[in-house]
Amino acid sequence: MRIKLKRILLLVLVMVMFCNVNTYVVSANESEEYKTFSQGDKRWKDHTCPGGYTIGSAGCFITSCAIILAYGNKDLRDVGKFNPQICGDKMSYINGGLDAASVKNIDSNMQLVATDWKIDSNTQQTFSAKDAKEKVMGYLNKGYFVIIETGKQPITSSTHFSPIVGVENGTPVVWDVNGGKHSDWKTWAEDAGICRMSVFKHNKVKSLDVLQGGTGK
């Protein structure tokens, strides 16, 4: 009887140890939808932000911010509790223009550290493809998150922003928040040209630890 009891206790102990080793706790509603947020999503495209415009018409920067914020903070990965609409409502505006530094309104650990223009805010001059890649990779290697801007075709006839969401074979990966239409680094850096990079730092998470193909995993 004692031997049988010992065997039972040993079996229970092994089962407990096995469960402890293999337990992984995640948020009940955590998903990967944030990785492909689109400004044209019917759930929020017609929503008017405090700046006076809809996300569908001019919310590319808002949508880009929502993506990098969710990459940096796993608590923002429940689309029911955080998405471009909620992001746009929580950010701040100056004369109708979005204040990039107000990402801290949503996550105090995320902060704007640089706005890197080719020349200045009054021009649409672009970085060479070589310079653009070196700059973006330099920021990523420092652990920063990057949102890029272009003002030229074939991507846009005005201005358009999208985030860098990873690295593949040493090349930055772009997710075009306009439904993924131009999610190709060559299209941005060579064909259209990048005129600005908005650079953000998260105080607790490094970009390459969470972005696709990052070296931190």
PDB file of C-alpha atoms in Angstrom:
ATOM      1  CA  MET A   1       0.000   0.000   0.000  1.00  0.00           C
ATOM      2  CA  ARG A   2       2.820   2.352   0.915  1.00  0.00           C
ATOM      3  CA  ILE A   3       4.651   1.549  -2.341  1.00  0.00           C
ATOM      4  CA  LYS A   4       1.493   2.234  -4.353  1.00  0.00           C
ATOM      5  CA  LEU A   5       0.943   5.521  -2.517  1.00  0.00           C
ATOM      6  CA  LYS A   6       4.534   6.577  -3.190  1.00  0.00           C
ATOM      7  CA  ARG A   7       4.074   5.834  -6.874  1.00  0.00           C
ATOM      8  CA  ILE A   8       0.932   7.961  -6.990  1.00  0.00           C
ATOM      9  CA  LEU A   9       2.653  10.859  -5.237  1.00  0.00           C
ATOM     10  CA  LEU A  10       5.615  10.601  -7.598  1.00  0.00           C
ATOM     11  CA  LEU A  11       3.276  10.656 -10.616  1.00  0.00           C
ATOM     12  CA  VAL A  12       1.509  13.764  -9.285  1.00  0.00           C
ATOM     13  CA  LEU A  13       4.848  15.499  -8.691  1.00  0.00           C
ATOM     14  CA  VAL A  14       6.012  14.760 -12.252  1.00  0.00           C
ATOM     15  CA  MET A  15       2.732  16.085 -13.680  1.00  0.00           C
ATOM     16  CA  VAL A  16       3.008  19.315 -11.648  1.00  0.00           C
ATOM     17  CA  MET A  17       6.596  19.839 -12.783  1.00  0.00           C
ATOM     18  CA  PHE A  18       5.622  19.228 -16.418  1.00  0.00           C
ATOM     19  CA  CYS A  19       2.752  21.732 -16.250  1.00  0.00           C
ATOM     20  CA  ASN A  20       4.932  24.397 -14.645  1.00  0.00           C
ATOM     21  CA  VAL A  21       7.589  24.080 -17.337  1.00  0.00           C
ATOM     22  CA  ASN A  22       5.108  24.326 -20.206  1.00  0.00           C
ATOM     23  CA  THR A  23       2.744  27.015 -18.897  1.00  0.00           C
ATOM     24  CA  TYR A  24       2.671  30.231 -20.932  1.00  0.00           C
ATOM     25  CA  VAL A  25       0.323  33.002 -19.853  1.00  0.00           C
ATOM     26  CA  VAL A  26      -0.982  35.488 -22.416  1.00  0.00           C
ATOM     27  CA  SER A  27      -3.712  38.088 -22.432  1.00  0.00           C
ATOM     28  CA  ALA A  28      -7.048  36.431 -23.170  1.00  0.00           C
ATOM     29  CA  ASN A  29      -7.707  38.759 -26.096  1.00  0.00           C
ATOM     30  CA  GLU A  30      -4.151  39.206 -27.357  1.00  0.00           C
ATOM     31  CA  SER A  31      -3.837  38.832 -31.108  1.00  0.00           C
ATOM     32  CA  GLU A  32      -1.484  39.718 -33.950  1.00  0.00           C
ATOM     33  CA  GLU A  33      -3.981  41.939 -35.743  1.00  0.00           C
ATOM     34  CA  TYR A  34      -2.020  45.039 -34.739  1.00  0.00           C
ATOM     35  CA  LYS A  35       0.745  44.014 -37.149  1.00  0.00           C
ATOM     36  CA  THR A  36      -1.474  44.732 -40.149  1.00  0.00           C
ATOM     37  CA  PHE A  37      -3.617  47.644 -38.978  1.00  0.00           C
ATOM     38  CA  SER A  38      -4.973  49.542 -41.987  1.00  0.00           C
ATOM     39  CA  GLN A  39      -6.281  53.098 -42.009  1.00  0.00           C
ATOM     40  CA  GLY A  40      -8.998  51.940 -44.411  1.00  0.00           C
ATOM     41  CA  ASP A  41     -10.415  49.298 -42.067  1.00  0.00           C
ATOM     42  CA  LYS A  42     -14.201  49.713 -42.025  1.00  0.00           C
ATOM     43  CA  ARG A  43     -14.212  49.627 -38.233  1.00  0.00           C
ATOM     44  CA  TRP A  44     -12.527  53.018 -37.972  1.00  0.00           C
ATOM     45  CA  LYS A  45     -11.911  54.547 -41.421  1.00  0.00           C
ATOM     46  CA  ASP A  46     -14.877  56.950 -41.078  1.00  0.00           C
ATOM     47  CA  HIS A  47     -13.991  57.998 -37.545  1.00  0.00           C
ATOM     48  CA  THR A  48     -13.159  61.708 -37.259  1.00  0.00           C
ATOM     49  CA  CYS A  49     -10.134  62.385 -35.067  1.00  0.00           C
ATOM     50  CA  PRO A  50      -9.769  65.450 -32.821  1.00  0.00           C
ATOM     51  CA  GLY A  51      -7.619  66.968 -35.580  1.00  0.00           C
ATOM     52  CA  GLY A  52     -10.729  67.217 -37.764  1.00  0.00           C
ATOM     53  CA  TYR A  53     -10.047  64.501 -40.353  1.00  0.00           C
ATOM     54  CA  THR A  54     -11.030  60.857 -40.718  1.00  0.00           C
ATOM     55  CA  ILE A  55      -8.603  58.008 -40.252  1.00  0.00           C
ATOM     56  CA  GLY A  56      -9.389  56.743 -43.736  1.00  0.00           C
ATOM     57  CA  SER A  57      -8.556  60.057 -45.398  1.00  0.00           C
ATOM     58  CA  ALA A  58      -5.497  61.172 -43.416  1.00  0.00           C
ATOM     59  CA  GLY A  59      -4.829  58.733 -40.605  1.00  0.00           C
ATOM     60  CA  CYS A  60      -1.706  57.028 -41.903  1.00  0.00           C
ATOM     61  CA  PHE A  61       0.511  58.448 -39.161  1.00  0.00           C
ATOM     62  CA  ILE A  62      -2.053  57.609 -36.477  1.00  0.00           C
ATOM     63  CA  THR A  63      -2.282  54.039 -37.768  1.00  0.00           C
ATOM     64  CA  SER A  64       1.511  53.771 -37.903  1.00  0.00           C
ATOM     65  CA  CYS A  65       1.747  54.955 -34.295  1.00  0.00           C
ATOM     66  CA  ALA A  66      -0.855  52.397 -33.227  1.00  0.00           C
ATOM     67  CA  ILE A  67       1.265  49.643 -34.758  1.00  0.00           C
ATOM     68  CA  ILE A  68       4.564  50.565 -33.109  1.00  0.00           C
ATOM     69  CA  LEU A  69       2.827  51.174 -29.779  1.00  0.00           C
ATOM     70  CA  ALA A  70       1.339  47.669 -29.870  1.00  0.00           C
ATOM     71  CA  TYR A  71       4.680  46.149 -30.865  1.00  0.00           C
ATOM     72  CA  GLY A  72       6.241  47.875 -27.876  1.00  0.00           C
ATOM     73  CA  ASN A  73       3.523  47.063 -25.354  1.00  0.00           C
ATOM     74  CA  LYS A  74       1.756  43.690 -25.316  1.00  0.00           C
ATOM     75  CA  ASP A  75      -1.063  45.205 -23.250  1.00  0.00           C
ATOM     76  CA  LEU A  76      -2.095  47.132 -26.374  1.00  0.00           C
ATOM     77  CA  ARG A  77      -2.681  44.043 -28.516  1.00  0.00           C
ATOM     78  CA  ASP A  78      -6.375  43.585 -27.793  1.00  0.00           C
ATOM     79  CA  VAL A  79      -7.990  45.248 -30.817  1.00  0.00           C
ATOM     80  CA  GLY A  80     -11.173  45.776 -28.819  1.00  0.00           C
ATOM     81  CA  LYS A  81      -9.290  47.958 -26.354  1.00  0.00           C
ATOM     82  CA  PHE A  82      -6.650  49.528 -28.606  1.00  0.00           C
ATOM     83  CA  ASN A  83      -6.683  50.293 -32.319  1.00  0.00           C
ATOM     84  CA  PRO A  84      -6.088  53.309 -34.635  1.00  0.00           C
ATOM     85  CA  GLN A  85      -9.360  54.937 -33.576  1.00  0.00           C
ATOM     86  CA  ILE A  86      -8.500  54.785 -29.882  1.00  0.00           C
ATOM     87  CA  CYS A  87      -4.917  55.817 -30.654  1.00  0.00           C
ATOM     88  CA  GLY A  88      -6.065  58.881 -32.601  1.00  0.00           C
ATOM     89  CA  ASP A  89      -8.448  59.976 -29.870  1.00  0.00           C
ATOM     90  CA  LYS A  90      -5.779  59.735 -27.174  1.00  0.00           C
ATOM     91  CA  MET A  91      -3.037  61.589 -29.030  1.00  0.00           C
ATOM     92  CA  SER A  92      -2.656  65.378 -29.020  1.00  0.00           C
ATOM     93  CA  TYR A  93      -3.046  67.891 -31.850  1.00  0.00           C
ATOM     94  CA  ILE A  94      -1.526  71.300 -32.525  1.00  0.00           C
ATOM     95  CA  ASN A  95      -3.582  73.484 -34.885  1.00  0.00           C
ATOM     96  CA  GLY A  96      -5.186  70.334 -36.221  1.00  0.00           C
ATOM     97  CA  GLY A  97      -1.830  68.636 -36.799  1.00  0.00           C
ATOM     98  CA  LEU A  98      -0.925  65.469 -34.928  1.00  0.00           C
ATOM     99  CA  ASP A  99       1.754  65.838 -32.256  1.00  0.00           C
ATOM    100  CA  ALA A 100       4.037  62.822 -32.730  1.00  0.00           C
ATOM    101  CA  ALA A 101       5.444  63.183 -29.229  1.00  0.00           C
ATOM    102  CA  SER A 102       1.991  62.506 -27.787  1.00  0.00           C
ATOM    103  CA  VAL A 103       2.474  58.735 -28.192  1.00  0.00           C
ATOM    104  CA  LYS A 104       3.438  59.069 -24.524  1.00  0.00           C
ATOM    105  CA  ASN A 105      -0.254  59.787 -23.806  1.00  0.00           C
ATOM    106  CA  ILE A 106      -0.881  56.114 -24.556  1.00  0.00           C
ATOM    107  CA  ASP A 107       2.310  54.532 -23.257  1.00  0.00           C
ATOM    108  CA  SER A 108       4.534  56.704 -21.086  1.00  0.00           C
ATOM    109  CA  ASN A 109       7.492  54.479 -21.966  1.00  0.00           C
ATOM    110  CA  MET A 110       7.295  55.362 -25.675  1.00  0.00           C
ATOM    111  CA  GLN A 111       8.865  58.673 -26.639  1.00  0.00           C
ATOM    112  CA  LEU A 112       9.770  60.563 -29.794  1.00  0.00           C
ATOM    113  CA  VAL A 113      13.556  60.947 -29.884  1.00  0.00           C
ATOM    114  CA  ALA A 114      14.184  62.349 -33.369  1.00  0.00           C
ATOM    115  CA  THR A 115      12.562  63.670 -36.525  1.00  0.00           C
ATOM    116  CA  ASP A 116      15.099  63.041 -39.251  1.00  0.00           C
ATOM    117  CA  TRP A 117      14.446  65.134 -42.386  1.00  0.00           C
ATOM    118  CA  LYS A 118      16.470  64.988 -45.586  1.00  0.00           C
ATOM    119  CA  ILE A 119      16.660  68.803 -45.568  1.00  0.00           C
ATOM    120  CA  ASP A 120      13.865  70.405 -43.530  1.00  0.00           C
ATOM    121  CA  SER A 121      10.101  70.329 -43.107  1.00  0.00           C
ATOM    122  CA  ASN A 122       9.519  72.670 -46.065  1.00  0.00           C
ATOM    123  CA  THR A 123      10.972  70.338 -48.703  1.00  0.00           C
ATOM    124  CA  GLN A 124      10.181  66.970 -50.201  1.00  0.00           C
ATOM    125  CA  GLN A 125      13.788  66.066 -50.937  1.00  0.00           C
ATOM    126  CA  THR A 126      14.506  62.428 -50.287  1.00  0.00           C
ATOM    127  CA  PHE A 127      17.366  60.388 -48.886  1.00  0.00           C
ATOM    128  CA  SER A 128      19.264  58.229 -51.332  1.00  0.00           C
ATOM    129  CA  ALA A 129      18.251  54.573 -51.091  1.00  0.00           C
ATOM    130  CA  LYS A 130      21.651  53.782 -49.576  1.00  0.00           C
ATOM    131  CA  ASP A 131      21.415  56.536 -46.951  1.00  0.00           C
ATOM    132  CA  ALA A 132      17.825  55.625 -46.110  1.00  0.00           C
ATOM    133  CA  LYS A 133      18.726  51.990 -45.464  1.00  0.00           C
ATOM    134  CA  GLU A 134      21.782  52.882 -43.397  1.00  0.00           C
ATOM    135  CA  LYS A 135      19.813  55.347 -41.294  1.00  0.00           C
ATOM    136  CA  VAL A 136      16.862  53.045 -40.652  1.00  0.00           C
ATOM    137  CA  MET A 137      19.098  50.078 -39.826  1.00  0.00           C
ATOM    138  CA  GLY A 138      21.164  52.313 -37.558  1.00  0.00           C
ATOM    139  CA  TYR A 139      18.061  53.317 -35.613  1.00  0.00           C
ATOM    140  CA  LEU A 140      16.826  49.732 -35.393  1.00  0.00           C
ATOM    141  CA  ASN A 141      20.202  48.543 -34.134  1.00  0.00           C
ATOM    142  CA  LYS A 142      19.914  51.124 -31.341  1.00  0.00           C
ATOM    143  CA  GLY A 143      16.598  49.553 -30.371  1.00  0.00           C
ATOM    144  CA  TYR A 144      14.444  52.353 -31.804  1.00  0.00           C
ATOM    145  CA  PHE A 145      11.134  52.161 -33.684  1.00  0.00           C
ATOM    146  CA  VAL A 146      10.854  54.022 -37.004  1.00  0.00           C
ATOM    147  CA  ILE A 147       7.993  55.479 -39.046  1.00  0.00           C
ATOM    148  CA  ILE A 148       8.956  56.592 -42.556  1.00  0.00           C
ATOM    149  CA  GLU A 149       7.368  59.204 -44.823  1.00  0.00           C
ATOM    150  CA  THR A 150       7.255  59.752 -48.563  1.00  0.00           C
ATOM    151  CA  GLY A 151       5.578  62.431 -50.632  1.00  0.00           C
ATOM    152  CA  LYS A 152       5.918  60.991 -54.100  1.00  0.00           C
ATOM    153  CA  GLN A 153       4.525  58.457 -56.537  1.00  0.00           C
ATOM    154  CA  PRO A 154       4.060  55.565 -56.949  1.00  0.00           C
ATOM    155  CA  ILE A 155       2.972  55.618 -53.310  1.00  0.00           C
ATOM    156  CA  THR A 156       1.236  58.987 -52.918  1.00  0.00           C
ATOM    157  CA  SER A 157       0.611  62.370 -54.503  1.00  0.00           C
ATOM    158  CA  SER A 158       0.585  64.100 -51.106  1.00  0.00           C
ATOM    159  CA  THR A 159       2.223  62.551 -48.035  1.00  0.00           C
ATOM    160  CA  HIS A 160       2.076  59.059 -46.630  1.00  0.00           C
ATOM    161  CA  PHE A 161       3.517  57.408 -43.513  1.00  0.00           C
ATOM    162  CA  SER A 162       4.099  53.755 -42.654  1.00  0.00           C
ATOM    163  CA  PRO A 163       6.078  51.905 -39.966  1.00  0.00           C
ATOM    164  CA  ILE A 164       9.130  49.702 -40.204  1.00  0.00           C
ATOM    165  CA  VAL A 165       7.950  46.372 -38.814  1.00  0.00           C
ATOM    166  CA  GLY A 166      11.003  44.184 -39.137  1.00  0.00           C
ATOM    167  CA  VAL A 167      14.212  43.215 -40.877  1.00  0.00           C
ATOM    168  CA  GLU A 168      14.647  40.560 -43.560  1.00  0.00           C
ATOM    169  CA  ASN A 169      18.069  39.605 -44.887  1.00  0.00           C
ATOM    170  CA  GLY A 170      19.496  42.881 -43.623  1.00  0.00           C
ATOM    171  CA  THR A 171      16.790  45.023 -45.259  1.00  0.00           C
ATOM    172  CA  PRO A 172      14.059  46.947 -43.390  1.00  0.00           C
ATOM    173  CA  VAL A 173      10.517  45.624 -43.779  1.00  0.00           C
ATOM    174  CA  VAL A 174       7.688  48.126 -44.316  1.00  0.00           C
ATOM    175  CA  TRP A 175       3.987  47.627 -43.631  1.00  0.00           C
ATOM    176  CA  ASP A 176       1.976  50.054 -45.775  1.00  0.00           C
ATOM    177  CA  VAL A 177      -0.949  51.127 -43.594  1.00  0.00           C
ATOM    178  CA  ASN A 178      -2.923  51.772 -46.782  1.00  0.00           C
ATOM    179  CA  GLY A 179      -4.003  48.152 -46.802  1.00  0.00           C
ATOM    180  CA  GLY A 180      -0.526  46.810 -47.523  1.00  0.00           C
ATOM    181  CA  LYS A 181      -0.527  48.187 -51.081  1.00  0.00           C
ATOM    182  CA  HIS A 182       3.129  49.241 -51.146  1.00  0.00           C
ATOM    183  CA  SER A 183       4.761  47.088 -48.480  1.00  0.00           C
ATOM    184  CA  ASP A 184       8.102  46.874 -50.219  1.00  0.00           C
ATOM    185  CA  TRP A 185      11.302  48.586 -49.131  1.00  0.00           C
ATOM    186  CA  LYS A 186      12.463  49.193 -52.705  1.00  0.00           C
ATOM    187  CA  THR A 187       9.236  51.016 -53.574  1.00  0.00           C
ATOM    188  CA  TRP A 188       9.679  53.352 -50.621  1.00  0.00           C
ATOM    189  CA  ALA A 189      13.443  53.896 -50.646  1.00  0.00           C
ATOM    190  CA  GLU A 190      14.193  53.801 -54.383  1.00  0.00           C
ATOM    191  CA  ASP A 191      11.050  54.397 -56.442  1.00  0.00           C
ATOM    192  CA  ALA A 192       9.335  57.064 -54.310  1.00  0.00           C
ATOM    193  CA  GLY A 193      12.060  58.080 -51.866  1.00  0.00           C
ATOM    194  CA  ILE A 194      11.899  58.641 -48.115  1.00  0.00           C
ATOM    195  CA  CYS A 195      11.916  62.269 -46.985  1.00  0.00           C
ATOM    196  CA  ARG A 196      11.469  61.858 -43.225  1.00  0.00           C
ATOM    197  CA  MET A 197      11.922  59.355 -40.422  1.00  0.00           C
ATOM    198  CA  SER A 198      10.131  59.698 -37.101  1.00  0.00           C
ATOM    199  CA  VAL A 199      12.170  57.831 -34.506  1.00  0.00           C
ATOM    200  CA  PHE A 200      10.796  56.523 -31.226  1.00  0.00           C
ATOM    201  CA  LYS A 201      12.341  54.866 -28.194  1.00  0.00           C
ATOM    202  CA  HIS A 202      10.590  52.544 -25.778  1.00  0.00           C
ATOM    203  CA  ASN A 203      12.144  52.602 -22.329  1.00  0.00           C
ATOM    204  CA  LYS A 204      11.469  48.918 -21.661  1.00  0.00           C
ATOM    205  CA  VAL A 205      11.499  47.224 -25.067  1.00  0.00           C
ATOM    206  CA  LYS A 206      14.029  47.314 -27.896  1.00  0.00           C
ATOM    207  CA  SER A 207      12.597  47.238 -31.404  1.00  0.00           C
ATOM    208  CA  LEU A 208      14.615  44.288 -32.675  1.00  0.00           C
ATOM    209  CA  ASP A 209      13.423  42.183 -29.745  1.00  0.00           C
ATOM    210  CA  VAL A 210       9.814  42.364 -30.960  1.00  0.00           C
ATOM    211  CA  LEU A 211       9.789  43.257 -34.663  1.00  0.00           C
ATOM    212  CA  GLN A 212       9.593  40.606 -37.383  1.00  0.00           C
ATOM    213  CA  GLY A 213      12.940  38.994 -38.085  1.00  0.00           C
ATOM    214  CA  GLY A 214      14.585  40.925 -35.262  1.00  0.00           C
ATOM    215  CA  THR A 215      17.885  39.772 -33.859  1.00  0.00           C
ATOM    216  CA  GLY A 216      16.718  39.958 -30.260  1.00  0.00           C
ATOM    217  CA  LYS A 217      14.802  36.688 -30.283  1.00  0.00           C
TER     218      LYS A 217
END
